[in-house]
Short mmCIF file of C-alpha atoms and ligand atoms in Angstrom, two decimals:
data_model
loop_
_atom_site.label_atom_id
_atom_site.label_comp_id
_atom_site.label_asym_id
_atom_site.label_seq_id
_atom_site.Cartn_x
_atom_site.Cartn_y
_atom_site.Cartn_z
CA MET A 1 -9.96 -26.49 3.90
CA ASN A 2 -6.75 -26.98 1.95
CA GLU A 3 -7.29 -24.32 -0.70
CA VAL A 4 -7.96 -20.62 -0.21
CA LYS A 5 -8.67 -17.83 -2.66
CA LEU A 6 -8.24 -14.23 -1.52
CA ARG A 7 -8.81 -10.79 -2.98
CA VAL A 8 -5.87 -8.82 -1.70
CA PRO A 9 -6.22 -5.03 -1.64
CA ALA A 10 -3.93 -2.30 -2.82
CA THR A 11 -2.66 -0.08 -0.03
CA ILE A 12 -1.37 3.46 0.23
CA ALA A 13 1.52 3.97 2.60
CA ASN A 14 2.53 7.12 4.48
CA ILE A 15 -0.89 8.85 4.12
CA VAL A 16 1.11 11.95 3.17
CA CYS A 17 2.71 12.91 6.50
CA GLY A 18 3.28 9.53 8.19
CA PHE A 19 6.36 8.24 6.38
CA ASP A 20 6.78 4.53 7.17
CA VAL A 21 4.25 4.67 10.04
CA LEU A 22 0.79 5.14 8.47
CA GLY A 23 -1.01 3.30 5.69
CA PHE A 24 -4.51 2.42 4.52
CA ALA A 25 -6.22 -0.19 2.35
CA VAL A 26 -8.44 0.59 -0.64
CA SER A 27 -11.28 -1.43 -2.16
CA ALA A 28 -9.73 -1.34 -5.65
CA PRO A 29 -7.52 -2.37 -7.30
CA TYR A 30 -6.85 -5.81 -5.78
CA ASP A 31 -4.86 -8.94 -6.62
CA GLU A 32 -6.26 -12.46 -6.60
CA ILE A 33 -4.26 -15.16 -4.88
CA THR A 34 -5.11 -18.85 -4.75
CA LEU A 35 -3.06 -21.02 -2.42
CA LYS A 36 -3.26 -24.78 -2.06
CA LEU A 37 -1.65 -26.84 0.69
CA SER A 38 0.41 -29.65 -0.79
CA GLU A 39 2.06 -32.80 0.52
CA LYS A 40 4.90 -32.08 -1.88
CA PRO A 41 7.49 -29.94 -0.05
CA GLY A 42 8.48 -26.57 -1.50
CA ILE A 43 6.77 -23.54 -2.98
CA ARG A 44 5.52 -23.39 -6.55
CA ILE A 45 4.31 -20.07 -7.94
CA HIS A 46 2.40 -19.43 -11.12
CA HIS A 47 1.49 -15.91 -12.30
CA THR A 48 -1.51 -15.49 -14.62
CA ASP A 49 -0.94 -11.74 -15.15
CA ASN A 50 1.28 -10.02 -17.70
CA PHE A 51 3.80 -8.36 -15.38
CA GLU A 52 6.57 -10.91 -16.04
CA LEU A 53 7.50 -11.23 -12.38
CA PRO A 54 9.93 -14.04 -11.49
CA GLU A 55 8.22 -17.30 -10.53
CA ASP A 56 11.31 -18.67 -8.79
CA PRO A 57 10.18 -18.58 -5.13
CA ALA A 58 13.60 -17.29 -4.03
CA LEU A 59 13.12 -14.22 -6.25
CA ASN A 60 9.37 -13.76 -5.89
CA VAL A 61 8.03 -11.55 -3.09
CA ALA A 62 5.25 -14.05 -2.27
CA GLY A 63 7.77 -16.92 -2.41
CA VAL A 64 10.21 -15.23 -0.01
CA SER A 65 7.38 -14.44 2.44
CA LEU A 66 6.02 -17.99 2.26
CA GLN A 67 9.51 -19.42 2.83
CA ALA A 68 9.81 -17.33 6.00
CA LEU A 69 6.51 -18.86 7.14
CA LEU A 70 7.49 -22.40 6.09
CA ASN A 71 10.68 -22.08 8.16
CA GLU A 72 8.39 -22.03 11.21
CA VAL A 73 6.41 -25.17 10.27
CA SER A 74 7.08 -28.66 9.02
CA SER A 75 9.38 -29.01 6.01
CA THR A 76 7.21 -31.87 4.77
CA ILE A 77 4.50 -29.61 3.37
CA GLY A 78 4.45 -27.21 0.45
CA PHE A 79 2.27 -24.65 -1.30
CA ASP A 80 0.99 -24.27 -4.84
CA VAL A 81 0.27 -20.60 -5.42
CA GLY A 82 -1.58 -18.90 -8.27
CA ILE A 83 -1.25 -15.12 -8.45
CA HIS A 84 -3.18 -12.78 -10.67
CA LYS A 85 -1.96 -9.27 -10.12
CA ASN A 86 -4.00 -6.21 -11.00
CA ILE A 87 -1.85 -3.91 -8.88
CA LYS A 88 1.02 -2.95 -11.12
CA PRO A 89 4.51 -3.32 -9.62
CA GLY A 90 6.21 0.04 -9.09
CA SER A 91 2.90 1.92 -8.87
CA GLY A 92 3.12 3.06 -5.25
CA LEU A 93 -0.07 1.12 -4.54
CA GLY A 94 1.41 -1.68 -2.45
CA SER A 95 1.85 -4.25 -5.20
CA SER A 96 4.61 -6.16 -3.45
CA ALA A 97 2.75 -5.96 -0.13
CA ALA A 98 -0.32 -7.56 -1.73
CA SER A 99 1.78 -10.46 -3.05
CA ALA A 100 3.58 -10.88 0.26
CA MET A 101 0.65 -10.53 2.64
CA GLY A 102 -1.86 -12.26 0.38
CA ALA A 103 0.29 -15.39 0.19
CA VAL A 104 1.08 -15.39 3.89
CA ALA A 105 -2.55 -14.80 4.95
CA ALA A 106 -3.77 -17.58 2.65
CA ALA A 107 -1.11 -19.96 4.00
CA ASN A 108 -2.13 -19.12 7.56
CA MET A 109 -5.73 -20.02 6.69
CA VAL A 110 -4.97 -23.39 5.11
CA LEU A 111 -2.81 -24.24 8.14
CA GLY A 112 -5.69 -23.48 10.56
CA ASN A 113 -4.56 -19.95 11.61
CA PRO A 114 -1.56 -20.88 13.80
CA PHE A 115 0.23 -17.52 13.52
CA THR A 116 -0.18 -14.23 15.37
CA LYS A 117 -0.61 -10.87 13.66
CA SER A 118 2.99 -10.01 14.53
CA GLN A 119 4.28 -13.22 12.91
CA LEU A 120 2.24 -12.65 9.74
CA LEU A 121 3.62 -9.11 9.51
CA TYR A 122 7.14 -10.46 10.01
CA PHE A 123 6.80 -13.03 7.20
CA ALA A 124 5.36 -10.49 4.77
CA MET A 125 8.05 -7.97 5.69
CA GLN A 126 10.70 -10.42 4.44
CA GLY A 127 9.10 -10.22 0.99
CA GLU A 128 8.88 -6.43 1.19
CA LYS A 129 12.63 -6.33 1.89
CA VAL A 130 13.30 -8.19 -1.35
CA ALA A 131 11.08 -5.80 -3.31
CA GLY A 132 12.09 -2.46 -1.84
CA GLY A 133 15.46 -3.12 -0.27
CA VAL A 134 14.21 -2.08 3.18
CA ALA A 135 11.83 -3.47 5.75
CA HIS A 136 8.67 -1.41 6.12
CA LEU A 137 5.23 -2.40 7.35
CA ASP A 138 3.07 0.50 6.23
CA ASN A 139 1.67 -1.45 3.24
CA VAL A 140 1.52 -5.01 4.59
CA ALA A 141 -0.18 -3.99 7.85
CA PRO A 142 -3.21 -2.23 6.31
CA CYS A 143 -3.31 -4.96 3.65
CA LEU A 144 -3.89 -7.49 6.46
CA LEU A 145 -5.90 -5.38 8.88
CA GLY A 146 -7.93 -3.13 6.56
CA GLY A 147 -8.66 0.50 7.41
CA VAL A 148 -5.82 2.70 8.64
CA SER A 149 -2.81 1.16 10.37
CA ILE A 150 -0.26 2.83 12.60
CA ILE A 151 3.08 1.02 12.66
CA GLN A 152 3.95 0.88 16.33
CA SER A 153 7.16 -1.15 16.00
CA LEU A 154 9.23 -2.98 13.39
CA GLN A 155 11.02 -5.21 15.87
CA PRO A 156 8.92 -7.01 16.90
CA PRO A 157 6.42 -6.15 14.15
CA ASP A 158 3.35 -4.48 15.59
CA ALA A 159 0.60 -2.38 14.06
CA VAL A 160 -2.48 -0.70 15.52
CA SER A 161 -5.79 -0.26 13.71
CA ILE A 162 -7.75 2.91 14.34
CA PRO A 163 -11.37 3.83 13.61
CA VAL A 164 -11.82 5.75 10.37
CA PRO A 165 -14.86 7.52 8.91
CA GLU A 166 -16.16 6.73 5.42
CA LEU A 167 -13.71 8.12 2.86
CA HIS A 168 -13.70 8.11 -0.92
CA VAL A 169 -10.38 7.84 -2.68
CA SER A 170 -9.35 9.13 -6.11
CA ILE A 171 -6.16 7.68 -7.55
CA ILE A 172 -4.16 8.47 -10.66
CA HIS A 173 -1.39 6.12 -11.66
CA PRO A 174 0.91 7.59 -14.32
CA GLN A 175 2.21 4.72 -16.41
CA ILE A 176 5.82 5.23 -15.37
CA GLU A 177 7.64 3.04 -12.89
CA VAL A 178 9.21 4.47 -9.74
CA LYS A 179 11.00 1.83 -7.69
CA THR A 180 10.63 2.24 -3.92
CA SER A 181 14.37 1.70 -3.57
CA ASP A 182 15.09 4.61 -5.98
CA SER A 183 12.49 6.83 -4.37
CA ARG A 184 14.09 6.21 -0.97
CA LYS A 185 17.54 7.18 -2.23
CA ILE A 186 16.48 10.77 -2.88
CA ILE A 187 14.90 11.51 0.49
CA ARG A 188 16.70 13.64 3.05
CA LYS A 189 18.55 11.78 5.75
CA GLU A 190 18.55 14.66 8.20
CA VAL A 191 15.59 16.81 9.11
CA PRO A 192 15.56 20.26 10.74
CA LEU A 193 13.79 20.26 14.07
CA LYS A 194 11.24 22.81 12.84
CA SER A 195 10.19 20.51 9.96
CA ALA A 196 10.09 17.51 12.30
CA ILE A 197 7.76 19.36 14.67
CA THR A 198 5.42 20.32 11.80
CA GLN A 199 5.46 16.73 10.56
CA TRP A 200 4.64 15.00 13.84
CA SER A 201 2.03 17.62 14.60
CA ASN A 202 0.34 16.67 11.31
CA VAL A 203 0.67 12.93 12.01
CA ALA A 204 -0.89 13.27 15.46
CA SER A 205 -3.65 15.55 14.14
CA LEU A 206 -4.38 13.20 11.23
CA VAL A 207 -4.77 10.26 13.60
CA ALA A 208 -7.05 12.36 15.83
CA GLY A 209 -9.04 13.39 12.75
CA PHE A 210 -9.52 9.75 11.71
CA CYS A 211 -10.46 8.60 15.22
CA THR A 212 -13.04 11.34 15.75
CA GLY A 213 -14.35 11.40 12.17
CA ASN A 214 -13.33 15.05 11.86
CA TYR A 215 -13.03 15.57 8.10
CA THR A 216 -11.79 19.16 8.47
CA LEU A 217 -8.94 18.05 10.71
CA ILE A 218 -8.09 15.19 8.32
CA GLY A 219 -7.82 17.67 5.45
CA LYS A 220 -5.78 20.20 7.46
CA SER A 221 -3.29 17.51 8.52
CA LEU A 222 -2.52 16.06 5.07
CA HIS A 223 0.76 17.92 4.57
CA ASP A 224 4.25 16.51 4.16
CA VAL A 225 7.02 19.08 4.61
CA ILE A 226 9.86 16.53 4.62
CA PHE A 227 9.57 13.98 1.80
CA GLU A 228 7.11 15.39 -0.72
CA PRO A 229 9.35 18.27 -1.87
CA SER A 230 12.03 15.85 -3.14
CA ARG A 231 9.89 12.89 -4.16
CA SER A 232 7.28 14.90 -6.07
CA ILE A 233 9.95 15.84 -8.62
CA LEU A 234 9.63 12.28 -9.99
CA ILE A 235 5.89 12.75 -10.63
CA PRO A 236 4.80 14.69 -13.74
CA GLY A 237 2.31 17.48 -13.01
CA PHE A 238 2.32 16.86 -9.26
CA GLU A 239 1.71 20.44 -8.09
CA GLU A 240 -0.96 21.14 -10.70
CA VAL A 241 -2.84 17.92 -9.95
CA LYS A 242 -2.80 18.69 -6.25
CA ALA A 243 -3.97 22.30 -6.66
CA ARG A 244 -6.81 21.33 -9.01
CA CYS A 245 -7.98 18.48 -6.78
CA LEU A 246 -8.12 20.70 -3.71
CA ALA A 247 -10.02 23.34 -5.69
CA ALA A 248 -12.46 20.59 -6.78
CA GLY A 249 -13.27 19.82 -3.15
CA ALA A 250 -10.83 17.07 -2.15
CA LEU A 251 -9.97 17.00 1.55
CA GLY A 252 -6.30 16.50 0.73
CA GLY A 253 -3.82 13.92 -0.47
CA GLY A 254 -0.44 13.51 -2.08
CA ILE A 255 1.99 10.85 -3.23
CA ALA A 256 0.78 7.26 -2.84
CA GLY A 257 3.57 5.48 -0.98
CA SER A 258 6.80 6.12 -2.84
CA GLY A 259 4.95 7.12 -6.02
CA PRO A 260 4.37 7.64 -8.86
CA SER A 261 0.63 7.31 -8.12
CA MET A 262 -1.16 10.16 -6.40
CA PHE A 263 -4.27 9.91 -4.25
CA MET A 264 -6.87 12.27 -2.82
CA PHE A 265 -9.44 11.75 -0.07
CA SER A 266 -12.96 13.09 -0.50
CA ARG A 267 -15.97 12.99 1.75
CA GLU A 268 -18.50 12.28 -1.02
CA LYS A 269 -18.36 9.93 -4.00
CA GLU A 270 -19.42 12.73 -6.36
CA THR A 271 -16.47 14.84 -5.20
CA ALA A 272 -14.09 11.90 -5.68
CA GLU A 273 -15.36 11.54 -9.27
CA ARG A 274 -14.90 15.27 -9.91
CA VAL A 275 -11.40 15.06 -8.44
CA VAL A 276 -10.39 12.20 -10.72
CA ARG A 277 -11.59 14.21 -13.71
CA GLU A 278 -9.23 17.01 -12.66
CA MET A 279 -6.39 14.50 -12.40
CA THR A 280 -7.03 13.19 -15.91
CA THR A 281 -7.29 16.72 -17.35
CA VAL A 282 -3.73 17.42 -16.23
CA TYR A 283 -2.36 14.13 -17.53
CA GLN A 284 -4.11 14.48 -20.87
CA SER A 285 -2.53 17.89 -21.32
CA LEU A 286 0.88 16.45 -20.39
CA GLY A 287 0.45 13.54 -22.80
CA VAL A 288 1.39 11.01 -20.10
CA ASP A 289 -0.51 7.70 -20.07
CA TYR A 290 -2.37 7.00 -16.86
CA LYS A 291 -4.85 4.77 -15.11
CA THR A 292 -7.38 6.05 -12.57
CA TYR A 293 -9.48 4.59 -9.78
CA VAL A 294 -12.36 6.03 -7.81
CA THR A 295 -12.66 3.78 -4.80
CA THR A 296 -13.14 3.79 -1.03
CA LEU A 297 -11.01 3.28 2.01
CA LYS A 298 -11.47 -0.45 2.66
CA GLN A 299 -12.52 -0.97 6.24
CA THR A 300 -12.59 -4.78 6.43
CA PRO A 301 -9.62 -7.04 7.24
CA LEU A 302 -8.15 -9.48 4.73
CA ILE A 303 -8.86 -12.59 6.82
N1 LIG B 1 6.90 4.04 3.39
C1 LIG B 1 7.41 3.52 2.15
C2 LIG B 1 8.09 4.64 1.41
C3 LIG B 1 6.27 2.96 1.36
O1 LIG B 1 7.53 5.74 1.36
O2 LIG B 1 9.19 4.44 0.90
C4 LIG B 1 6.62 2.39 0.05
O3 LIG B 1 5.39 2.04 -0.63
#
């Protein structure tokens, strides 16, 4: 096998309370990445989408991640990479993570799977650094592993997958761009102990809720008292969307990654559809363009 084609999922980092330590994969949207092993050294990238991302491998998230991988293997091989992105950059839906991890996972496959999970996370993290200015694993890990990931360590990269019950996901993506780097500039650098205690209580309870399939506990734990108050200012209609979605039966939700997308978990598909209708009602009244998805938490790994 010297050519691999992968569907690479969008991911939602933080899962409200777990800033930089929790993330999950969704079934839609997804990018499509084709990677071919070549005897010609170097990395060649071709985008077939309309996002006008740089194709120079030194400036492209997939290119930077693949270079990190190539540094560990022979310099006499190369990769030809075709990328069709459906996950819009700057959406908060793990667009850069999909490029980074999709390319790295495909390269690992054509090379006969020589790398460990930790190495694959490391390579993809180099691409994430280029995109967001900081290293974080809470998109690339669930992109690779599926389901919900807990980031156990950045150095060395390590992530743990936990069991999760069936969950439906409603997403609204306002058509404005919020760069992760900008959204990280406005977060507080110091946290009062009381807020920290509330936050890690919610993180621990959320993980317990996932592991035991306790939907009530999942819903009760989806609160962010540290980052949401400042970040939500960048998202039109945030409070109204959230209130309406909860009233429509959503378990809970909040900002997708660093925004501007918002997501909500629901137990039933019908509820998720009702929730997305509430989201669109708010955005129609605000006159802000948007895109929506009703999807599921993706349980299967990428490779
Ligand atoms: N944990 C990161 C952040 C995710 O919230 O900045 C970015 O998608």
